[in-house]
């Protein structure tokens, strides 16, 4: 982004902390197969592929190569609709036609966050170019065949197998993704997850606020008046730290709701009929 290194603080993603803790429970959702239109226990592959505007290949070529790759998959395929990017209408039309012609393919416009995570947790592997293959998949120990340049250059776990938008390269990556040795080697470590993420974010915001406040004139005036450092901190600095922390809490409130709903979905939330 052009910033100097000392200005950038790596904290991790708070929303992924809960996902890591819930990964094992998500694998125990037997009802997810019914939601996906599959028979209970049926092996399946999760496929999510979006148009890439900066790919040298035109959209027609992108979707054609991707569907050719799906031809070689013998398991059931849960295929999700593309993002509303340029050429998404073309992709969706081709997906609908492909699903109609192949009974093993289940096309879903949207699974919702909870069902999508449960599908990721129980899939054999994931194929496509979705950012979820970079962010969430490592926590769920899910092998990912990442196709094309859409996600290249991003930090990722050892579960991600990058390959070019070429049939042979994709076939080779699929062979690696289905290797039991790869699945056994995945430890669930996610480069976007830190156990102290939230504490680190709060600490850095408070520190930055304090460093800014200590240069203000009213702090200098408090010192000139002979007030102690403790008095100045309690009377002037700490109250002024409330505003940025309030903004942080508000911005994270949605993630709290999502985490709570995920717990309830997995049977770990407040039991009914108690309100949550």
PDB file of C-alpha atoms in Angstrom:
ATOM      1  CA  UNK A   1       0.000   0.000   0.000  1.00  0.00           C
ATOM      2  CA  UNK A   2       3.019   2.293  -0.006  1.00  0.00           C
ATOM      3  CA  UNK A   3       3.145   2.800   3.763  1.00  0.00           C
ATOM      4  CA  UNK A   4       6.389   2.587   5.701  1.00  0.00           C
ATOM      5  CA  UNK A   5       6.789  -0.686   7.591  1.00  0.00           C
ATOM      6  CA  UNK A   6       6.635   0.924  11.024  1.00  0.00           C
ATOM      7  CA  UNK A   7       3.196   2.343  10.231  1.00  0.00           C
ATOM      8  CA  UNK A   8       1.684  -1.079   9.477  1.00  0.00           C
ATOM      9  CA  UNK A   9       0.558  -3.254  12.397  1.00  0.00           C
ATOM     10  CA  UNK A  10      -0.298  -6.879  11.630  1.00  0.00           C
ATOM     11  CA  UNK A  11      -3.193  -7.933  13.846  1.00  0.00           C
ATOM     12  CA  UNK A  12      -5.035 -10.745  12.091  1.00  0.00           C
ATOM     13  CA  UNK A  13      -8.758 -10.951  11.331  1.00  0.00           C
ATOM     14  CA  UNK A  14     -11.023 -11.030  14.441  1.00  0.00           C
ATOM     15  CA  UNK A  15     -13.882 -12.798  12.636  1.00  0.00           C
ATOM     16  CA  UNK A  16     -11.698 -15.809  11.838  1.00  0.00           C
ATOM     17  CA  UNK A  17     -10.843 -16.501  15.470  1.00  0.00           C
ATOM     18  CA  UNK A  18     -14.316 -17.920  16.132  1.00  0.00           C
ATOM     19  CA  UNK A  19     -14.222 -19.919  12.901  1.00  0.00           C
ATOM     20  CA  UNK A  20     -11.047 -21.671  14.013  1.00  0.00           C
ATOM     21  CA  UNK A  21     -12.669 -22.658  17.288  1.00  0.00           C
ATOM     22  CA  UNK A  22     -15.797 -23.937  15.534  1.00  0.00           C
ATOM     23  CA  UNK A  23     -14.071 -25.881  12.757  1.00  0.00           C
ATOM     24  CA  UNK A  24     -14.486 -29.316  14.339  1.00  0.00           C
ATOM     25  CA  UNK A  25     -18.142 -28.699  15.224  1.00  0.00           C
ATOM     26  CA  UNK A  26     -18.858 -27.559  11.667  1.00  0.00           C
ATOM     27  CA  UNK A  27     -17.708 -30.944  10.387  1.00  0.00           C
ATOM     28  CA  UNK A  28     -20.344 -32.641  12.531  1.00  0.00           C
ATOM     29  CA  UNK A  29     -23.330 -31.038  10.791  1.00  0.00           C
ATOM     30  CA  UNK A  30     -25.012 -34.031   9.107  1.00  0.00           C
ATOM     31  CA  UNK A  31     -27.899 -31.875   7.892  1.00  0.00           C
ATOM     32  CA  UNK A  32     -25.664 -29.800   5.602  1.00  0.00           C
ATOM     33  CA  UNK A  33     -25.899 -32.465   2.903  1.00  0.00           C
ATOM     34  CA  UNK A  34     -29.661 -32.086   2.775  1.00  0.00           C
ATOM     35  CA  UNK A  35     -29.308 -28.316   2.552  1.00  0.00           C
ATOM     36  CA  UNK A  36     -26.939 -28.774  -0.392  1.00  0.00           C
ATOM     37  CA  UNK A  37     -29.248 -31.210  -2.176  1.00  0.00           C
ATOM     38  CA  UNK A  38     -26.994 -34.211  -1.534  1.00  0.00           C
ATOM     39  CA  UNK A  39     -27.594 -37.572   0.070  1.00  0.00           C
ATOM     40  CA  UNK A  40     -26.279 -37.910   3.651  1.00  0.00           C
ATOM     41  CA  UNK A  41     -22.558 -38.580   3.716  1.00  0.00           C
ATOM     42  CA  UNK A  42     -22.126 -38.107  -0.036  1.00  0.00           C
ATOM     43  CA  UNK A  43     -18.610 -36.825  -0.876  1.00  0.00           C
ATOM     44  CA  UNK A  44     -18.626 -33.490  -2.649  1.00  0.00           C
ATOM     45  CA  UNK A  45     -16.356 -30.765  -3.985  1.00  0.00           C
ATOM     46  CA  UNK A  46     -17.071 -27.080  -3.377  1.00  0.00           C
ATOM     47  CA  UNK A  47     -16.639 -24.961  -6.521  1.00  0.00           C
ATOM     48  CA  UNK A  48     -16.613 -21.153  -6.518  1.00  0.00           C
ATOM     49  CA  UNK A  49     -15.218 -19.362  -9.564  1.00  0.00           C
ATOM     50  CA  UNK A  50     -15.645 -15.657 -10.363  1.00  0.00           C
ATOM     51  CA  UNK A  51     -14.804 -13.637 -13.489  1.00  0.00           C
ATOM     52  CA  UNK A  52     -11.379 -11.980 -13.368  1.00  0.00           C
ATOM     53  CA  UNK A  53     -11.308  -8.697 -15.262  1.00  0.00           C
ATOM     54  CA  UNK A  54      -7.500  -8.435 -15.282  1.00  0.00           C
ATOM     55  CA  UNK A  55      -6.918 -11.962 -16.571  1.00  0.00           C
ATOM     56  CA  UNK A  56      -5.349 -12.064 -20.028  1.00  0.00           C
ATOM     57  CA  UNK A  57      -7.885 -14.711 -21.010  1.00  0.00           C
ATOM     58  CA  UNK A  58     -11.340 -13.396 -22.022  1.00  0.00           C
ATOM     59  CA  UNK A  59     -14.327 -14.327 -19.817  1.00  0.00           C
ATOM     60  CA  UNK A  60     -15.512 -16.935 -22.312  1.00  0.00           C
ATOM     61  CA  UNK A  61     -12.168 -18.718 -22.060  1.00  0.00           C
ATOM     62  CA  UNK A  62     -12.110 -18.451 -18.258  1.00  0.00           C
ATOM     63  CA  UNK A  63     -15.458 -20.145 -17.737  1.00  0.00           C
ATOM     64  CA  UNK A  64     -14.791 -22.710 -20.469  1.00  0.00           C
ATOM     65  CA  UNK A  65     -11.534 -23.897 -18.878  1.00  0.00           C
ATOM     66  CA  UNK A  66     -13.140 -23.992 -15.434  1.00  0.00           C
ATOM     67  CA  UNK A  67     -16.048 -26.137 -16.599  1.00  0.00           C
ATOM     68  CA  UNK A  68     -13.624 -28.433 -18.404  1.00  0.00           C
ATOM     69  CA  UNK A  69     -11.879 -28.924 -15.067  1.00  0.00           C
ATOM     70  CA  UNK A  70     -15.201 -29.844 -13.448  1.00  0.00           C
ATOM     71  CA  UNK A  71     -15.701 -32.506 -16.132  1.00  0.00           C
ATOM     72  CA  UNK A  72     -12.839 -34.471 -14.621  1.00  0.00           C
ATOM     73  CA  UNK A  73     -14.324 -34.496 -11.108  1.00  0.00           C
ATOM     74  CA  UNK A  74     -16.262 -37.666 -10.305  1.00  0.00           C
ATOM     75  CA  UNK A  75     -17.641 -36.564  -6.935  1.00  0.00           C
ATOM     76  CA  UNK A  76     -20.741 -34.450  -6.514  1.00  0.00           C
ATOM     77  CA  UNK A  77     -20.083 -30.751  -7.050  1.00  0.00           C
ATOM     78  CA  UNK A  78     -21.625 -27.903  -5.070  1.00  0.00           C
ATOM     79  CA  UNK A  79     -21.289 -24.933  -7.414  1.00  0.00           C
ATOM     80  CA  UNK A  80     -22.017 -21.415  -6.182  1.00  0.00           C
ATOM     81  CA  UNK A  81     -23.005 -18.460  -8.343  1.00  0.00           C
ATOM     82  CA  UNK A  82     -20.366 -15.868  -9.287  1.00  0.00           C
ATOM     83  CA  UNK A  83     -19.984 -12.434  -7.728  1.00  0.00           C
ATOM     84  CA  UNK A  84     -21.617  -9.510  -9.592  1.00  0.00           C
ATOM     85  CA  UNK A  85     -18.404  -8.750 -11.462  1.00  0.00           C
ATOM     86  CA  UNK A  86     -18.228  -7.887 -15.169  1.00  0.00           C
ATOM     87  CA  UNK A  87     -19.210 -10.990 -17.188  1.00  0.00           C
ATOM     88  CA  UNK A  88     -21.009 -12.546 -14.196  1.00  0.00           C
ATOM     89  CA  UNK A  89     -24.172 -12.943 -16.306  1.00  0.00           C
ATOM     90  CA  UNK A  90     -22.203 -15.014 -18.801  1.00  0.00           C
ATOM     91  CA  UNK A  91     -20.757 -17.175 -16.028  1.00  0.00           C
ATOM     92  CA  UNK A  92     -24.140 -17.723 -14.377  1.00  0.00           C
ATOM     93  CA  UNK A  93     -25.784 -18.701 -17.663  1.00  0.00           C
ATOM     94  CA  UNK A  94     -23.036 -21.231 -18.341  1.00  0.00           C
ATOM     95  CA  UNK A  95     -23.302 -22.576 -14.780  1.00  0.00           C
ATOM     96  CA  UNK A  96     -27.051 -23.085 -15.120  1.00  0.00           C
ATOM     97  CA  UNK A  97     -26.644 -24.918 -18.403  1.00  0.00           C
ATOM     98  CA  UNK A  98     -23.841 -27.038 -16.963  1.00  0.00           C
ATOM     99  CA  UNK A  99     -25.848 -27.962 -13.858  1.00  0.00           C
ATOM    100  CA  UNK A 100     -28.852 -28.910 -16.012  1.00  0.00           C
ATOM    101  CA  UNK A 101     -26.658 -31.202 -18.107  1.00  0.00           C
ATOM    102  CA  UNK A 102     -24.828 -32.811 -15.174  1.00  0.00           C
ATOM    103  CA  UNK A 103     -27.026 -34.333 -12.423  1.00  0.00           C
ATOM    104  CA  UNK A 104     -24.110 -34.534  -9.969  1.00  0.00           C
ATOM    105  CA  UNK A 105     -23.802 -30.715  -9.940  1.00  0.00           C
ATOM    106  CA  UNK A 106     -25.838 -28.647  -7.454  1.00  0.00           C
ATOM    107  CA  UNK A 107     -25.952 -24.950  -8.304  1.00  0.00           C
ATOM    108  CA  UNK A 108     -26.670 -22.548  -5.433  1.00  0.00           C
ATOM    109  CA  UNK A 109     -27.014 -18.796  -5.823  1.00  0.00           C
ATOM    110  CA  UNK A 110     -26.132 -18.290  -2.161  1.00  0.00           C
ATOM    111  CA  UNK A 111     -25.635 -20.648   0.748  1.00  0.00           C
ATOM    112  CA  UNK A 112     -25.386 -17.989   3.425  1.00  0.00           C
ATOM    113  CA  UNK A 113     -22.403 -17.669   5.714  1.00  0.00           C
ATOM    114  CA  UNK A 114     -23.269 -20.487   8.107  1.00  0.00           C
ATOM    115  CA  UNK A 115     -24.095 -23.109   5.482  1.00  0.00           C
ATOM    116  CA  UNK A 116     -21.139 -22.044   3.355  1.00  0.00           C
ATOM    117  CA  UNK A 117     -18.733 -22.555   6.259  1.00  0.00           C
ATOM    118  CA  UNK A 118     -20.297 -25.933   7.033  1.00  0.00           C
ATOM    119  CA  UNK A 119     -19.918 -26.900   3.363  1.00  0.00           C
ATOM    120  CA  UNK A 120     -16.268 -25.830   3.427  1.00  0.00           C
ATOM    121  CA  UNK A 121     -15.680 -27.886   6.556  1.00  0.00           C
ATOM    122  CA  UNK A 122     -17.082 -31.076   4.993  1.00  0.00           C
ATOM    123  CA  UNK A 123     -15.985 -30.752   1.361  1.00  0.00           C
ATOM    124  CA  UNK A 124     -13.251 -32.963  -0.065  1.00  0.00           C
ATOM    125  CA  UNK A 125     -11.562 -29.879  -1.455  1.00  0.00           C
ATOM    126  CA  UNK A 126     -12.379 -26.504  -2.947  1.00  0.00           C
ATOM    127  CA  UNK A 127     -11.775 -25.389  -6.517  1.00  0.00           C
ATOM    128  CA  UNK A 128     -12.061 -21.928  -8.065  1.00  0.00           C
ATOM    129  CA  UNK A 129     -10.751 -18.487  -7.214  1.00  0.00           C
ATOM    130  CA  UNK A 130     -12.798 -17.314  -4.240  1.00  0.00           C
ATOM    131  CA  UNK A 131     -11.210 -15.258  -1.468  1.00  0.00           C
ATOM    132  CA  UNK A 132     -12.724 -17.733   0.993  1.00  0.00           C
ATOM    133  CA  UNK A 133     -10.165 -20.191  -0.332  1.00  0.00           C
ATOM    134  CA  UNK A 134      -7.480 -17.822   0.935  1.00  0.00           C
ATOM    135  CA  UNK A 135      -9.010 -16.549   4.170  1.00  0.00           C
ATOM    136  CA  UNK A 136     -11.196 -19.152   5.811  1.00  0.00           C
ATOM    137  CA  UNK A 137     -10.072 -22.425   4.245  1.00  0.00           C
ATOM    138  CA  UNK A 138      -6.859 -22.831   6.247  1.00  0.00           C
ATOM    139  CA  UNK A 139      -8.792 -22.797   9.528  1.00  0.00           C
ATOM    140  CA  UNK A 140     -11.011 -25.586   8.189  1.00  0.00           C
ATOM    141  CA  UNK A 141      -8.079 -27.702   6.901  1.00  0.00           C
ATOM    142  CA  UNK A 142      -9.564 -27.594   3.420  1.00  0.00           C
ATOM    143  CA  UNK A 143      -7.320 -28.188   0.376  1.00  0.00           C
ATOM    144  CA  UNK A 144      -7.895 -25.455  -2.199  1.00  0.00           C
ATOM    145  CA  UNK A 145      -7.174 -25.455  -5.924  1.00  0.00           C
ATOM    146  CA  UNK A 146      -6.834 -21.737  -6.659  1.00  0.00           C
ATOM    147  CA  UNK A 147      -7.114 -21.042 -10.388  1.00  0.00           C
ATOM    148  CA  UNK A 148      -5.735 -18.032 -12.215  1.00  0.00           C
ATOM    149  CA  UNK A 149      -4.460 -14.647 -11.038  1.00  0.00           C
ATOM    150  CA  UNK A 150      -7.435 -13.397  -9.006  1.00  0.00           C
ATOM    151  CA  UNK A 151      -5.926 -14.337  -5.611  1.00  0.00           C
ATOM    152  CA  UNK A 152      -2.241 -14.536  -6.512  1.00  0.00           C
ATOM    153  CA  UNK A 153       0.112 -12.496  -4.355  1.00  0.00           C
ATOM    154  CA  UNK A 154      -2.047 -12.792  -1.236  1.00  0.00           C
ATOM    155  CA  UNK A 155      -0.777 -14.422   1.938  1.00  0.00           C
ATOM    156  CA  UNK A 156      -2.198 -17.934   2.273  1.00  0.00           C
ATOM    157  CA  UNK A 157      -1.824 -21.175   4.194  1.00  0.00           C
ATOM    158  CA  UNK A 158      -0.126 -24.361   3.047  1.00  0.00           C
ATOM    159  CA  UNK A 159      -3.516 -25.730   1.981  1.00  0.00           C
ATOM    160  CA  UNK A 160      -3.697 -23.481  -1.108  1.00  0.00           C
ATOM    161  CA  UNK A 161      -2.464 -24.837  -4.444  1.00  0.00           C
ATOM    162  CA  UNK A 162      -2.108 -22.072  -7.027  1.00  0.00           C
ATOM    163  CA  UNK A 163      -2.306 -23.014 -10.693  1.00  0.00           C
ATOM    164  CA  UNK A 164      -2.635 -21.293 -14.042  1.00  0.00           C
ATOM    165  CA  UNK A 165      -5.869 -21.159 -16.002  1.00  0.00           C
ATOM    166  CA  UNK A 166      -4.791 -24.139 -18.075  1.00  0.00           C
ATOM    167  CA  UNK A 167      -6.402 -27.611 -18.132  1.00  0.00           C
ATOM    168  CA  UNK A 168      -3.189 -29.521 -17.428  1.00  0.00           C
ATOM    169  CA  UNK A 169      -2.162 -27.236 -14.569  1.00  0.00           C
ATOM    170  CA  UNK A 170      -5.603 -27.521 -12.981  1.00  0.00           C
ATOM    171  CA  UNK A 171      -5.605 -31.314 -13.326  1.00  0.00           C
ATOM    172  CA  UNK A 172      -2.211 -31.503 -11.621  1.00  0.00           C
ATOM    173  CA  UNK A 173      -3.424 -29.296  -8.754  1.00  0.00           C
ATOM    174  CA  UNK A 174      -6.543 -31.438  -8.311  1.00  0.00           C
ATOM    175  CA  UNK A 175      -4.354 -34.533  -8.091  1.00  0.00           C
ATOM    176  CA  UNK A 176      -2.388 -32.904  -5.281  1.00  0.00           C
ATOM    177  CA  UNK A 177      -5.547 -31.711  -3.506  1.00  0.00           C
ATOM    178  CA  UNK A 178      -6.940 -35.248  -3.435  1.00  0.00           C
ATOM    179  CA  UNK A 179      -3.724 -36.721  -2.058  1.00  0.00           C
ATOM    180  CA  UNK A 180      -4.502 -37.993   1.476  1.00  0.00           C
ATOM    181  CA  UNK A 181      -0.998 -36.987   2.532  1.00  0.00           C
ATOM    182  CA  UNK A 182      -1.796 -33.326   1.882  1.00  0.00           C
ATOM    183  CA  UNK A 183      -4.963 -33.423   3.952  1.00  0.00           C
ATOM    184  CA  UNK A 184      -3.138 -35.183   6.772  1.00  0.00           C
ATOM    185  CA  UNK A 185      -0.423 -32.519   6.767  1.00  0.00           C
ATOM    186  CA  UNK A 186      -2.831 -29.612   7.276  1.00  0.00           C
ATOM    187  CA  UNK A 187      -2.772 -28.370  10.855  1.00  0.00           C
ATOM    188  CA  UNK A 188      -5.436 -25.662  10.720  1.00  0.00           C
ATOM    189  CA  UNK A 189      -2.951 -22.813  11.090  1.00  0.00           C
ATOM    190  CA  UNK A 190      -4.257 -19.699   9.390  1.00  0.00           C
ATOM    191  CA  UNK A 191      -1.890 -16.794   8.623  1.00  0.00           C
ATOM    192  CA  UNK A 192      -4.792 -14.394   9.187  1.00  0.00           C
ATOM    193  CA  UNK A 193      -5.502 -15.635  12.720  1.00  0.00           C
ATOM    194  CA  UNK A 194      -3.753 -14.645  15.954  1.00  0.00           C
ATOM    195  CA  UNK A 195      -4.974 -15.597  19.432  1.00  0.00           C
ATOM    196  CA  UNK A 196      -4.445 -12.033  20.666  1.00  0.00           C
ATOM    197  CA  UNK A 197      -6.007 -10.272  17.676  1.00  0.00           C
ATOM    198  CA  UNK A 198      -8.699  -8.309  19.491  1.00  0.00           C
ATOM    199  CA  UNK A 199      -6.428  -7.365  22.402  1.00  0.00           C
ATOM    200  CA  UNK A 200      -3.752  -6.190  19.983  1.00  0.00           C
ATOM    201  CA  UNK A 201      -6.216  -4.049  18.010  1.00  0.00           C
ATOM    202  CA  UNK A 202      -7.531  -2.390  21.171  1.00  0.00           C
ATOM    203  CA  UNK A 203      -4.013  -1.854  22.529  1.00  0.00           C
ATOM    204  CA  UNK A 204      -2.772  -0.256  19.300  1.00  0.00           C
ATOM    205  CA  UNK A 205      -5.781   2.053  19.055  1.00  0.00           C
ATOM    206  CA  UNK A 206      -5.382   3.169  22.675  1.00  0.00           C
ATOM    207  CA  UNK A 207      -1.637   3.668  22.232  1.00  0.00           C
ATOM    208  CA  UNK A 208      -2.098   5.727  19.087  1.00  0.00           C
ATOM    209  CA  UNK A 209      -4.756   7.848  20.778  1.00  0.00           C
ATOM    210  CA  UNK A 210      -2.569   8.439  23.840  1.00  0.00           C
ATOM    211  CA  UNK A 211       0.442   9.419  21.717  1.00  0.00           C
ATOM    212  CA  UNK A 212      -1.730  11.924  19.889  1.00  0.00           C
ATOM    213  CA  UNK A 213      -3.332  13.338  23.037  1.00  0.00           C
ATOM    214  CA  UNK A 214      -0.104  13.887  24.944  1.00  0.00           C
ATOM    215  CA  UNK A 215       0.913  16.555  22.425  1.00  0.00           C
ATOM    216  CA  UNK A 216      -2.313  18.533  22.852  1.00  0.00           C
ATOM    217  CA  UNK A 217      -2.304  21.955  24.522  1.00  0.00           C
ATOM    218  CA  UNK A 218      -4.727  20.965  27.284  1.00  0.00           C
ATOM    219  CA  UNK A 219      -2.310  18.230  28.397  1.00  0.00           C
ATOM    220  CA  UNK A 220       0.538  20.738  28.504  1.00  0.00           C
ATOM    221  CA  UNK A 221      -1.711  23.111  30.478  1.00  0.00           C
ATOM    222  CA  UNK A 222      -2.471  20.382  33.008  1.00  0.00           C
ATOM    223  CA  UNK A 223       1.235  19.855  33.555  1.00  0.00           C
ATOM    224  CA  UNK A 224       1.891  23.583  33.886  1.00  0.00           C
ATOM    225  CA  UNK A 225      -0.779  23.757  36.586  1.00  0.00           C
ATOM    226  CA  UNK A 226       1.199  21.190  38.558  1.00  0.00           C
ATOM    227  CA  UNK A 227      -1.187  18.279  38.150  1.00  0.00           C
ATOM    228  CA  UNK A 228       0.367  14.863  38.600  1.00  0.00           C
ATOM    229  CA  UNK A 229       0.826  12.459  35.704  1.00  0.00           C
ATOM    230  CA  UNK A 230      -1.764  10.146  37.253  1.00  0.00           C
ATOM    231  CA  UNK A 231      -4.319  12.951  37.522  1.00  0.00           C
ATOM    232  CA  UNK A 232      -3.669  14.041  33.933  1.00  0.00           C
ATOM    233  CA  UNK A 233      -4.092  10.496  32.687  1.00  0.00           C
ATOM    234  CA  UNK A 234      -7.311   9.835  34.612  1.00  0.00           C
ATOM    235  CA  UNK A 235      -8.860  13.250  34.049  1.00  0.00           C
ATOM    236  CA  UNK A 236      -7.870  14.038  30.477  1.00  0.00           C
ATOM    237  CA  UNK A 237      -6.303  11.139  28.580  1.00  0.00           C
ATOM    238  CA  UNK A 238      -8.438   8.102  29.443  1.00  0.00           C
ATOM    239  CA  UNK A 239     -11.813   9.832  28.880  1.00  0.00           C
ATOM    240  CA  UNK A 240     -10.634  10.870  25.421  1.00  0.00           C
ATOM    241  CA  UNK A 241      -9.820   7.244  24.574  1.00  0.00           C
ATOM    242  CA  UNK A 242     -13.470   6.262  24.881  1.00  0.00           C
ATOM    243  CA  UNK A 243     -14.532   7.693  21.514  1.00  0.00           C
ATOM    244  CA  UNK A 244     -12.214   5.597  19.281  1.00  0.00           C
ATOM    245  CA  UNK A 245     -12.938   2.471  21.319  1.00  0.00           C
ATOM    246  CA  UNK A 246     -16.665   3.096  20.888  1.00  0.00           C
ATOM    247  CA  UNK A 247     -16.184   3.295  17.137  1.00  0.00           C
ATOM    248  CA  UNK A 248     -14.216   0.029  17.225  1.00  0.00           C
ATOM    249  CA  UNK A 249     -16.882  -1.728  19.291  1.00  0.00           C
ATOM    250  CA  UNK A 250     -19.607  -0.530  16.928  1.00  0.00           C
ATOM    251  CA  UNK A 251     -17.735  -1.727  13.861  1.00  0.00           C
ATOM    252  CA  UNK A 252     -17.232  -5.179  15.411  1.00  0.00           C
ATOM    253  CA  UNK A 253     -20.798  -5.586  16.659  1.00  0.00           C
ATOM    254  CA  UNK A 254     -21.821  -7.260  13.415  1.00  0.00           C
ATOM    255  CA  UNK A 255     -19.084  -9.871  13.812  1.00  0.00           C
ATOM    256  CA  UNK A 256     -20.334 -10.607  17.328  1.00  0.00           C
ATOM    257  CA  UNK A 257     -23.820 -11.277  15.956  1.00  0.00           C
ATOM    258  CA  UNK A 258     -22.349 -13.508  13.254  1.00  0.00           C
ATOM    259  CA  UNK A 259     -20.291 -15.487  15.773  1.00  0.00           C
ATOM    260  CA  UNK A 260     -23.309 -15.949  18.045  1.00  0.00           C
ATOM    261  CA  UNK A 261     -25.516 -17.115  15.187  1.00  0.00           C
ATOM    262  CA  UNK A 262     -22.811 -19.554  14.084  1.00  0.00           C
ATOM    263  CA  UNK A 263     -22.670 -20.988  17.607  1.00  0.00           C
ATOM    264  CA  UNK A 264     -26.437 -21.464  17.605  1.00  0.00           C
ATOM    265  CA  UNK A 265     -26.332 -23.035  14.145  1.00  0.00           C
ATOM    266  CA  UNK A 266     -23.762 -25.553  15.371  1.00  0.00           C
ATOM    267  CA  UNK A 267     -25.797 -26.353  18.474  1.00  0.00           C
ATOM    268  CA  UNK A 268     -23.453 -24.529  20.846  1.00  0.00           C
ATOM    269  CA  UNK A 269     -25.503 -21.408  21.489  1.00  0.00           C
ATOM    270  CA  UNK A 270     -28.151 -20.616  24.087  1.00  0.00           C
ATOM    271  CA  UNK A 271     -30.717 -23.464  24.044  1.00  0.00           C
ATOM    272  CA  UNK A 272     -34.264 -22.538  23.009  1.00  0.00           C
ATOM    273  CA  UNK A 273     -36.595 -21.020  24.003  1.00  0.00           C
ATOM    274  CA  UNK A 274     -34.184 -18.614  25.690  1.00  0.00           C
ATOM    275  CA  UNK A 275     -33.637 -15.528  23.494  1.00  0.00           C
ATOM    276  CA  UNK A 276     -30.151 -14.888  22.160  1.00  0.00           C
TER     277      UNK A 276
END
